[in-house]
Coordinates of C-alpha atoms in Angstrom, one line a residue:
X1 CA -13.1 12.1 -24.0
X2 CA -12.2 9.8 -21.0
X3 CA -13.5 6.4 -19.7
X4 CA -13.4 6.6 -15.9
X5 CA -13.5 3.8 -13.4
X6 CA -15.8 5.3 -10.9
X7 CA -16.3 2.1 -8.9
X8 CA -12.4 2.2 -8.1
X9 CA -12.6 5.4 -6.3
X10 CA -15.8 4.3 -4.4
X11 CA -14.0 1.0 -3.3
X12 CA -10.4 1.9 -2.7
X13 CA -8.1 4.5 -1.1
X14 CA -5.9 5.6 -4.0
X15 CA -2.3 6.3 -2.5
X16 CA -0.4 6.7 -5.8
X17 CA -1.1 7.1 -9.4
X18 CA 0.8 6.4 -12.4
X19 CA 0.1 7.2 -16.2
X20 CA 0.9 4.4 -18.5
X21 CA 0.8 3.5 -22.2
X22 CA -0.9 0.5 -23.6
X23 CA -0.1 -1.9 -26.4
X24 CA -3.4 -2.0 -28.5
X25 CA -4.3 -2.7 -32.0
X26 CA -5.7 -0.2 -34.5
X27 CA -9.3 -1.2 -34.3
X28 CA -9.0 -1.0 -30.4
X29 CA -8.0 2.4 -30.7
X30 CA -10.9 3.3 -32.8
X31 CA -13.2 1.6 -30.2
X32 CA -11.8 3.7 -27.5
X33 CA -12.3 7.0 -29.4
X34 CA -15.8 5.9 -30.0
X35 CA -16.2 5.4 -26.2
X36 CA -16.9 1.7 -26.4
X37 CA -14.5 0.6 -23.3
X38 CA -15.3 -0.3 -20.0
X39 CA -13.0 -0.5 -16.9
X40 CA -15.6 -1.6 -14.4
X41 CA -14.5 -5.2 -14.1
X42 CA -10.8 -4.4 -14.9
X43 CA -7.8 -5.0 -12.7
X44 CA -3.9 -5.0 -13.0
X45 CA -1.3 -7.5 -12.3
X46 CA 2.5 -7.6 -12.3
X47 CA 3.9 -10.7 -13.8
X48 CA 7.6 -11.3 -14.9
X49 CA 8.4 -7.5 -14.9
X50 CA 5.3 -6.8 -16.9
X51 CA 2.2 -4.8 -15.9
X52 CA -0.8 -6.4 -17.4
X53 CA -4.5 -5.1 -17.7
X54 CA -6.9 -8.0 -17.2
X55 CA -10.8 -7.8 -17.7
X56 CA -10.8 -4.5 -19.8
X57 CA -13.8 -4.6 -22.2
X58 CA -13.2 -2.9 -25.6
X59 CA -15.8 -3.7 -28.0
X60 CA -14.9 -4.5 -31.7
X61 CA -15.0 -1.8 -33.9
X62 CA -17.5 -2.8 -36.5
X63 CA -15.9 -1.7 -40.0
X64 CA -12.7 -3.5 -39.1
X65 CA -14.5 -6.5 -37.4
X66 CA -14.4 -8.7 -40.5
X67 CA -10.5 -8.3 -41.0
X68 CA -9.5 -7.9 -37.4
X69 CA -11.4 -10.3 -34.9
X70 CA -10.3 -10.0 -31.4
X71 CA -11.3 -10.9 -27.9
X72 CA -12.7 -7.9 -26.3
X73 CA -11.5 -9.0 -22.8
X74 CA -7.9 -9.9 -23.9
X75 CA -5.2 -8.9 -21.3
X76 CA -3.1 -6.0 -22.6
X77 CA 0.3 -5.1 -21.6
X78 CA 0.9 -1.8 -20.1
X79 CA 4.0 0.3 -20.6
X80 CA 6.0 1.6 -17.7
X81 CA 9.5 2.5 -16.9
X82 CA 11.6 -0.4 -15.2
X83 CA 12.1 1.7 -12.2
X84 CA 8.4 2.5 -11.9
X85 CA 7.5 -1.6 -12.3
X86 CA 10.2 -2.3 -9.5
X87 CA 8.5 0.1 -7.2
X88 CA 5.2 -1.1 -8.0
X89 CA 6.3 -4.7 -7.2
X90 CA 7.8 -3.5 -3.8
X91 CA 4.7 -1.8 -2.9
X92 CA 2.6 -4.9 -3.8
X93 CA 4.3 -7.1 -1.2
X94 CA 2.8 -4.8 1.3
X95 CA -0.5 -6.4 2.8
X96 CA -3.7 -5.0 1.4
X97 CA -2.3 -3.0 -1.6
X98 CA -3.3 -3.6 -5.1
X99 CA -3.3 -1.9 -8.6
X100 CA -6.7 -0.6 -10.2
X101 CA -7.2 1.1 -13.4
X102 CA -8.7 4.6 -12.8
X103 CA -8.9 6.5 -16.4
X104 CA -8.6 5.6 -19.9
X105 CA -7.9 8.7 -22.2
X106 CA -5.9 10.2 -25.0
X107 CA -3.2 12.5 -24.3
X108 CA -2.5 15.7 -26.4
X109 CA -0.3 13.6 -29.0
X110 CA -3.2 11.3 -29.6
X111 CA -2.0 8.1 -27.5
X112 CA -4.1 6.1 -25.5
X113 CA -2.9 6.3 -22.1
X114 CA -4.2 4.6 -18.8
X115 CA -4.0 6.0 -15.5
X116 CA -3.6 3.3 -12.7
X117 CA -3.5 3.8 -9.0
X118 CA -1.9 2.0 -6.1
X119 CA -4.8 1.3 -3.9
X120 CA -5.9 0.1 -0.6
X121 CA -9.3 -1.4 -0.2
X122 CA -11.9 0.7 2.0
X123 CA -13.9 -0.8 4.8
X124 CA -17.8 -0.5 4.8
X125 CA -17.7 2.4 7.3
X126 CA -15.2 4.3 5.0
X127 CA -17.6 4.0 2.2
X128 CA -20.5 5.2 4.2
X129 CA -18.5 8.3 5.6
X130 CA -17.5 9.1 2.0
X131 CA -21.3 9.1 1.0
X132 CA -22.2 11.2 3.9
X133 CA -19.3 13.8 3.2
X134 CA -20.6 14.0 -0.4
X135 CA -24.2 14.6 0.5
X136 CA -23.3 17.4 3.1
X137 CA -21.4 19.2 0.4
X138 CA -24.2 18.8 -2.0
X139 CA -26.6 20.2 0.3
X140 CA -24.2 23.1 1.2
X141 CA -24.0 23.9 -2.7
X142 CA -27.7 23.9 -2.9
X143 CA -28.0 26.5 -0.1
X144 CA -25.6 28.9 -1.2
X145 CA -26.6 28.7 -4.7
X146 CA -30.0 30.0 -4.0

């Protein structure tokens, strides 16, 4: 099961993607397994050679909430290799580029991973063009399905 940030693909052109690990507490992992996370308002920043996820809402896990209270929207550190962080820093100096979270999932070993993307914002006409292409593809599929 994956938690996808559908808004990111609508609002940005994704240029590159990276798979990152996350530093989480035990109850946060259980909440993510139950699908109680939201990436819609989240964004990533690079600060002091660290990549941080800001604004990701992970709801408290009810059975552990009494013993482990936490802030659902706290900033979480992402785990990347040093060369990847330096590459991101170099790319972020270009005008108009940002880092956005795309998908939160568990890999085959059971670790929570976050897919982030280096992105450039779309203009309004780009968004309209994408919607038009999607509608045309959907209409073609309906015609050939019958």
